[in-house]
Amino acid sequence: MKAKSSAIVESPVSAPSSGVLLAALGVVAFSFSFPATVWALDGFGPWTATGLRGVIAAVIALVALTATRAPLPTRADRPALAVVAAGCAVGFPLLTTLALRTSSTAHSAVVIGALPMATAVISTLRTGSRPSRAFWAAAGTGGAVVIAFALAQNHGAPTVADLYLFAALLVCAAGYAEGGRLTTRMPGWRVIAWGVVLAAPVNLAVCAIALAREPLAPTTTALVGLAYLAAVSQLGGFIPWYRGMALIGVAKASQVQLAQPLLTLLWAVVLLGEHLTPAVPVAAVATLACIVVTQRARSR
């Protein structure tokens, strides 16, 4: 209730402005996630990296929840928190990490670039609203662009990495949509904090199994990547992101997220030295154009 109350007391001008700024901070934080994952894979196996980032994030979240004496989630909120935990704290980290073993950061960024559109579709279905035909036409076109791009990059057949990315797209969109709904009843940081705490037993089990089977060679780069994933991608980035959602709504926050794949493409070139084929920026811009239409049509 505190998040809702704070949104009410802000002025009509300051609330949207601060909401956009907070959502933008979340987008910038998330845009580094794929490069950080590539760095983490320099010294950790994919299952180990996923389990460790989840466990470290859960420890940080539990300390924060205990220090602030946060109340336990109500029974009505637990199903939605379970979706946040499964989608944002387990499914998306694991699936994208597995994909990035064989897929480039640039390719993955274009596929995951459809995340705002998927979030809008799931949110629309979840709320039972009836968007216009333009919404569904743009959503369908955007999905077709992403699928065509993935197939064209791999001679007409999806790779295992593409399947991981599409699955990650769906589970993360569900986590975003449910988390956005919960921010009307509790502060956004508590939403993701309880989400990673709920996911902790799964990530602990993953760690126990993976550490015994995957080799470890923790370089400085790998440790930096893992630290970023745990502290920012898994937890910290969601604090301004969910707060921004609470102030401006899921649909408008998704519009801010349009910049995320383009930022990730920039980091792929600057930080990882990847070379972009002409199809990458073309597909990214085409997907973003479809997302813009879906957001505007949905708002109307």
Short mmCIF file of C-alpha atoms in Angstrom, two decimals:
data_model
loop_
_atom_site.label_atom_id
_atom_site.label_comp_id
_atom_site.label_asym_id
_atom_site.label_seq_id
_atom_site.Cartn_x
_atom_site.Cartn_y
_atom_site.Cartn_z
CA MET A 1 0.00 0.00 0.00
CA LYS A 2 2.94 2.35 0.56
CA ALA A 3 3.84 2.39 -3.15
CA LYS A 4 0.27 3.34 -4.02
CA SER A 5 0.11 6.05 -1.41
CA SER A 6 3.41 7.62 -2.47
CA ALA A 7 2.23 7.71 -6.07
CA ILE A 8 -0.92 9.56 -4.99
CA VAL A 9 0.80 12.33 -3.05
CA GLU A 10 3.14 13.25 -5.93
CA SER A 11 2.07 16.05 -8.22
CA PRO A 12 0.58 15.20 -11.65
CA VAL A 13 3.76 16.42 -13.31
CA SER A 14 6.39 14.95 -10.98
CA ALA A 15 4.87 11.45 -10.77
CA PRO A 16 5.05 10.66 -14.53
CA SER A 17 8.46 12.33 -14.84
CA SER A 18 9.99 10.44 -11.93
CA GLY A 19 8.30 7.24 -13.10
CA VAL A 20 9.88 7.51 -16.55
CA LEU A 21 13.27 8.29 -15.01
CA LEU A 22 13.08 5.31 -12.65
CA ALA A 23 11.98 2.97 -15.44
CA ALA A 24 14.85 4.27 -17.58
CA LEU A 25 17.35 3.52 -14.80
CA GLY A 26 16.02 -0.03 -14.66
CA VAL A 27 16.38 -0.39 -18.43
CA VAL A 28 20.00 0.83 -18.34
CA ALA A 29 20.74 -1.65 -15.54
CA PHE A 30 19.18 -4.55 -17.44
CA SER A 31 20.93 -3.64 -20.70
CA PHE A 32 24.27 -4.75 -19.18
CA SER A 33 22.90 -8.18 -18.21
CA PHE A 34 23.92 -10.06 -21.36
CA PRO A 35 27.52 -8.73 -21.41
CA ALA A 36 27.78 -9.53 -17.69
CA THR A 37 26.52 -13.05 -18.39
CA VAL A 38 29.18 -13.52 -21.06
CA TRP A 39 31.79 -12.36 -18.54
CA ALA A 40 30.48 -14.74 -15.87
CA LEU A 41 30.68 -17.66 -18.31
CA ASP A 42 34.41 -16.93 -18.60
CA GLY A 43 34.92 -18.71 -15.29
CA PHE A 44 31.67 -20.43 -14.31
CA GLY A 45 29.45 -23.00 -15.95
CA PRO A 46 25.94 -21.85 -16.94
CA TRP A 47 24.16 -23.73 -14.15
CA THR A 48 26.71 -22.62 -11.55
CA ALA A 49 26.49 -18.98 -12.64
CA THR A 50 22.69 -19.06 -12.51
CA GLY A 51 22.54 -20.71 -9.09
CA LEU A 52 25.18 -18.44 -7.54
CA ARG A 53 23.62 -15.22 -8.81
CA GLY A 54 20.26 -16.29 -7.40
CA VAL A 55 21.66 -17.29 -4.00
CA ILE A 56 23.71 -14.10 -3.61
CA ALA A 57 20.72 -11.96 -4.60
CA ALA A 58 18.52 -13.83 -2.11
CA VAL A 59 20.98 -13.16 0.74
CA ILE A 60 21.00 -9.44 -0.08
CA ALA A 61 17.20 -9.38 -0.34
CA LEU A 62 16.72 -11.26 2.93
CA VAL A 63 18.99 -8.82 4.76
CA ALA A 64 17.03 -5.87 3.37
CA LEU A 65 13.65 -7.42 4.21
CA THR A 66 14.78 -8.23 7.74
CA ALA A 67 16.37 -4.82 8.33
CA THR A 68 13.18 -3.02 7.28
CA ARG A 69 10.91 -5.48 9.10
CA ALA A 70 8.94 -6.05 5.92
CA PRO A 71 5.68 -7.93 6.53
CA LEU A 72 5.22 -11.33 5.00
CA PRO A 73 3.31 -11.38 1.69
CA THR A 74 -0.41 -11.97 2.02
CA ARG A 75 -1.88 -15.25 0.81
CA ALA A 76 -3.50 -13.42 -2.10
CA ASP A 77 -0.13 -12.07 -3.30
CA ARG A 78 1.79 -15.34 -3.11
CA PRO A 79 0.70 -16.80 -6.49
CA ALA A 80 1.83 -13.65 -8.30
CA LEU A 81 5.12 -13.65 -6.36
CA ALA A 82 5.61 -17.26 -7.39
CA VAL A 83 5.34 -16.17 -11.04
CA VAL A 84 7.90 -13.40 -10.40
CA ALA A 85 10.22 -15.93 -8.76
CA ALA A 86 9.84 -18.52 -11.52
CA GLY A 87 10.09 -16.02 -14.38
CA CYS A 88 12.54 -13.36 -13.22
CA ALA A 89 14.65 -15.16 -10.60
CA VAL A 90 15.00 -18.65 -12.11
CA GLY A 91 13.67 -19.06 -15.64
CA PHE A 92 15.02 -15.98 -17.41
CA PRO A 93 18.52 -16.08 -15.82
CA LEU A 94 18.97 -19.80 -16.53
CA LEU A 95 17.55 -19.82 -20.07
CA THR A 96 19.47 -16.75 -21.25
CA THR A 97 22.70 -18.05 -19.69
CA LEU A 98 22.29 -21.36 -21.52
CA ALA A 99 21.56 -19.47 -24.75
CA LEU A 100 24.59 -17.20 -24.47
CA ARG A 101 26.94 -20.17 -24.46
CA THR A 102 26.43 -20.46 -28.23
CA SER A 103 24.54 -17.31 -29.26
CA SER A 104 26.08 -13.87 -29.66
CA THR A 105 24.99 -11.03 -27.40
CA ALA A 106 23.75 -9.04 -30.41
CA HIS A 107 21.59 -11.89 -31.72
CA SER A 108 20.17 -12.54 -28.26
CA ALA A 109 19.41 -8.85 -27.74
CA VAL A 110 17.27 -8.73 -30.89
CA VAL A 111 15.25 -11.81 -29.89
CA ILE A 112 14.75 -10.60 -26.31
CA GLY A 113 13.93 -7.17 -27.74
CA ALA A 114 10.37 -8.41 -28.13
CA LEU A 115 10.04 -8.55 -24.33
CA PRO A 116 8.01 -5.29 -24.00
CA MET A 117 5.55 -6.59 -26.58
CA ALA A 118 5.24 -9.96 -24.85
CA THR A 119 4.76 -8.19 -21.51
CA ALA A 120 1.98 -6.03 -22.98
CA VAL A 121 0.23 -9.07 -24.48
CA ILE A 122 0.38 -11.08 -21.25
CA SER A 123 -0.71 -8.07 -19.19
CA THR A 124 -3.62 -7.51 -21.57
CA LEU A 125 -4.73 -11.14 -21.37
CA ARG A 126 -4.28 -11.13 -17.59
CA THR A 127 -6.48 -8.07 -17.08
CA GLY A 128 -9.13 -9.24 -19.53
CA SER A 129 -9.08 -6.01 -21.55
CA ARG A 130 -9.95 -5.92 -25.25
CA PRO A 131 -7.31 -4.06 -27.26
CA SER A 132 -7.85 -2.95 -30.83
CA ARG A 133 -7.07 -4.90 -33.97
CA ALA A 134 -4.07 -2.63 -34.47
CA PHE A 135 -2.62 -3.93 -31.21
CA TRP A 136 -2.88 -7.57 -32.24
CA ALA A 137 -1.71 -6.85 -35.79
CA ALA A 138 1.40 -5.06 -34.54
CA ALA A 139 2.08 -7.71 -31.90
CA GLY A 140 1.76 -10.45 -34.51
CA THR A 141 4.00 -8.59 -36.94
CA GLY A 142 6.63 -7.96 -34.30
CA GLY A 143 6.63 -11.62 -33.31
CA ALA A 144 6.96 -12.62 -36.96
CA VAL A 145 9.92 -10.24 -37.42
CA VAL A 146 11.76 -11.76 -34.45
CA ILE A 147 11.06 -15.32 -35.59
CA ALA A 148 12.08 -14.53 -39.18
CA PHE A 149 15.30 -12.92 -37.94
CA ALA A 150 16.18 -15.95 -35.81
CA LEU A 151 15.48 -18.35 -38.66
CA ALA A 152 17.34 -16.25 -41.24
CA GLN A 153 20.43 -16.17 -39.05
CA ASN A 154 20.48 -19.96 -38.89
CA HIS A 155 19.60 -21.03 -42.44
CA GLY A 156 15.89 -21.44 -41.82
CA ALA A 157 16.02 -23.53 -38.65
CA PRO A 158 15.93 -22.37 -35.02
CA THR A 159 18.92 -23.27 -32.90
CA VAL A 160 18.75 -24.59 -29.36
CA ALA A 161 19.85 -21.13 -28.22
CA ASP A 162 16.88 -19.56 -30.02
CA LEU A 163 14.50 -21.94 -28.24
CA TYR A 164 16.06 -20.97 -24.91
CA LEU A 165 15.65 -17.28 -25.76
CA PHE A 166 12.00 -17.60 -26.80
CA ALA A 167 11.22 -19.50 -23.60
CA ALA A 168 13.08 -16.86 -21.57
CA LEU A 169 11.07 -14.17 -23.31
CA LEU A 170 7.76 -15.71 -22.24
CA VAL A 171 8.62 -16.46 -18.61
CA CYS A 172 10.19 -13.04 -18.04
CA ALA A 173 7.20 -11.27 -19.60
CA ALA A 174 4.93 -13.14 -17.20
CA GLY A 175 7.15 -12.11 -14.28
CA TYR A 176 7.13 -8.48 -15.40
CA ALA A 177 3.34 -8.44 -15.82
CA GLU A 178 2.63 -10.02 -12.44
CA GLY A 179 5.27 -7.91 -10.71
CA GLY A 180 3.80 -4.76 -12.24
CA ARG A 181 0.38 -5.66 -10.85
CA LEU A 182 1.82 -6.28 -7.39
CA THR A 183 3.42 -2.83 -7.24
CA THR A 184 -0.03 -1.35 -6.68
CA ARG A 185 -0.14 -3.18 -3.34
CA MET A 186 3.45 -3.25 -2.10
CA PRO A 187 6.69 -1.36 -2.83
CA GLY A 188 8.42 -2.59 -5.96
CA TRP A 189 11.64 -3.50 -4.16
CA ARG A 190 9.70 -5.87 -1.92
CA VAL A 191 8.16 -7.54 -4.96
CA ILE A 192 11.51 -8.57 -6.41
CA ALA A 193 13.04 -9.17 -2.95
CA TRP A 194 10.35 -11.69 -2.04
CA GLY A 195 10.63 -13.12 -5.55
CA VAL A 196 14.34 -13.93 -5.23
CA VAL A 197 13.83 -15.23 -1.68
CA LEU A 198 11.11 -17.59 -2.89
CA ALA A 199 13.44 -18.77 -5.66
CA ALA A 200 16.35 -19.34 -3.24
CA PRO A 201 15.65 -23.06 -2.53
CA VAL A 202 15.69 -23.80 -6.26
CA ASN A 203 18.89 -21.84 -6.79
CA LEU A 204 20.51 -23.51 -3.78
CA ALA A 205 19.70 -26.93 -5.26
CA VAL A 206 21.09 -25.81 -8.63
CA CYS A 207 24.31 -24.69 -6.91
CA ALA A 208 24.71 -27.94 -4.98
CA ILE A 209 24.43 -30.01 -8.15
CA ALA A 210 26.29 -27.71 -10.54
CA LEU A 211 29.31 -27.03 -8.30
CA ALA A 212 29.99 -30.76 -8.18
CA ARG A 213 29.78 -31.20 -11.95
CA GLU A 214 30.89 -28.01 -13.67
CA PRO A 215 34.54 -26.88 -13.63
CA LEU A 216 35.41 -23.60 -11.92
CA ALA A 217 38.00 -21.10 -13.13
CA PRO A 218 36.89 -17.80 -11.54
CA THR A 219 38.78 -15.04 -13.33
CA THR A 220 38.47 -11.39 -12.36
CA THR A 221 36.20 -10.83 -15.36
CA ALA A 222 33.98 -13.74 -14.34
CA LEU A 223 33.68 -12.50 -10.76
CA VAL A 224 32.79 -8.98 -11.90
CA GLY A 225 30.14 -10.39 -14.23
CA LEU A 226 28.69 -12.61 -11.51
CA ALA A 227 28.63 -9.76 -8.99
CA TYR A 228 26.77 -7.53 -11.44
CA LEU A 229 24.25 -10.25 -12.26
CA ALA A 230 23.52 -10.95 -8.60
CA ALA A 231 23.43 -7.39 -7.24
CA VAL A 232 21.97 -5.50 -10.22
CA SER A 233 20.41 -7.76 -12.88
CA GLN A 234 18.78 -10.09 -10.36
CA LEU A 235 17.78 -7.55 -7.73
CA GLY A 236 18.90 -3.92 -7.83
CA GLY A 237 17.71 -3.12 -11.34
CA PHE A 238 14.19 -4.22 -10.47
CA ILE A 239 13.89 -1.62 -7.70
CA PRO A 240 13.67 1.44 -10.00
CA TRP A 241 11.99 -0.67 -12.71
CA TYR A 242 9.04 -1.82 -10.59
CA ARG A 243 8.80 1.58 -8.90
CA GLY A 244 8.58 3.18 -12.32
CA MET A 245 5.85 0.69 -13.26
CA ALA A 246 3.90 1.66 -10.15
CA LEU A 247 4.03 5.35 -11.11
CA ILE A 248 3.37 5.20 -14.87
CA GLY A 249 1.86 1.75 -15.43
CA VAL A 250 3.06 -1.43 -17.15
CA ALA A 251 2.26 -0.20 -20.68
CA LYS A 252 4.18 3.08 -20.45
CA ALA A 253 7.09 1.44 -18.65
CA SER A 254 7.30 -1.03 -21.53
CA GLN A 255 7.68 1.91 -23.91
CA VAL A 256 10.76 3.00 -21.98
CA GLN A 257 12.13 -0.52 -22.39
CA LEU A 258 12.28 0.01 -26.15
CA ALA A 259 15.81 1.34 -25.65
CA GLN A 260 17.08 -1.82 -23.96
CA PRO A 261 17.97 -3.96 -27.02
CA LEU A 262 19.66 -1.00 -28.69
CA LEU A 263 21.73 -0.35 -25.57
CA THR A 264 22.66 -4.02 -25.37
CA LEU A 265 23.76 -3.92 -29.01
CA LEU A 266 25.96 -0.94 -28.12
CA TRP A 267 27.55 -2.79 -25.19
CA ALA A 268 28.06 -5.88 -27.38
CA VAL A 269 30.20 -3.81 -29.74
CA VAL A 270 31.96 -1.62 -27.16
CA LEU A 271 32.51 -4.12 -24.34
CA LEU A 272 32.66 -7.46 -26.15
CA GLY A 273 33.99 -6.42 -29.54
CA GLU A 274 31.20 -8.13 -31.49
CA HIS A 275 30.61 -7.26 -35.14
CA LEU A 276 27.00 -6.61 -36.18
CA THR A 277 25.65 -7.95 -39.45
CA PRO A 278 23.30 -5.61 -41.38
CA ALA A 279 20.32 -7.77 -40.37
CA VAL A 280 20.81 -7.08 -36.65
CA PRO A 281 20.00 -3.33 -36.51
CA VAL A 282 17.32 -3.73 -39.21
CA ALA A 283 15.50 -6.43 -37.23
CA ALA A 284 15.93 -4.48 -33.98
CA VAL A 285 14.42 -1.29 -35.42
CA ALA A 286 11.56 -3.19 -37.11
CA THR A 287 10.72 -4.93 -33.83
CA LEU A 288 10.80 -1.65 -31.92
CA ALA A 289 8.48 -0.05 -34.46
CA CYS A 290 5.94 -2.83 -33.91
CA ILE A 291 6.25 -2.43 -30.15
CA VAL A 292 5.57 1.31 -30.42
CA VAL A 293 2.32 0.53 -32.26
CA THR A 294 1.26 -2.08 -29.69
CA GLN A 295 1.86 0.32 -26.80
CA ARG A 296 -0.04 3.19 -28.40
CA ALA A 297 -2.91 0.97 -29.49
CA ARG A 298 -3.11 -0.59 -26.04
CA SER A 299 -3.14 2.81 -24.33
CA ARG A 300 -6.08 3.91 -26.45
#
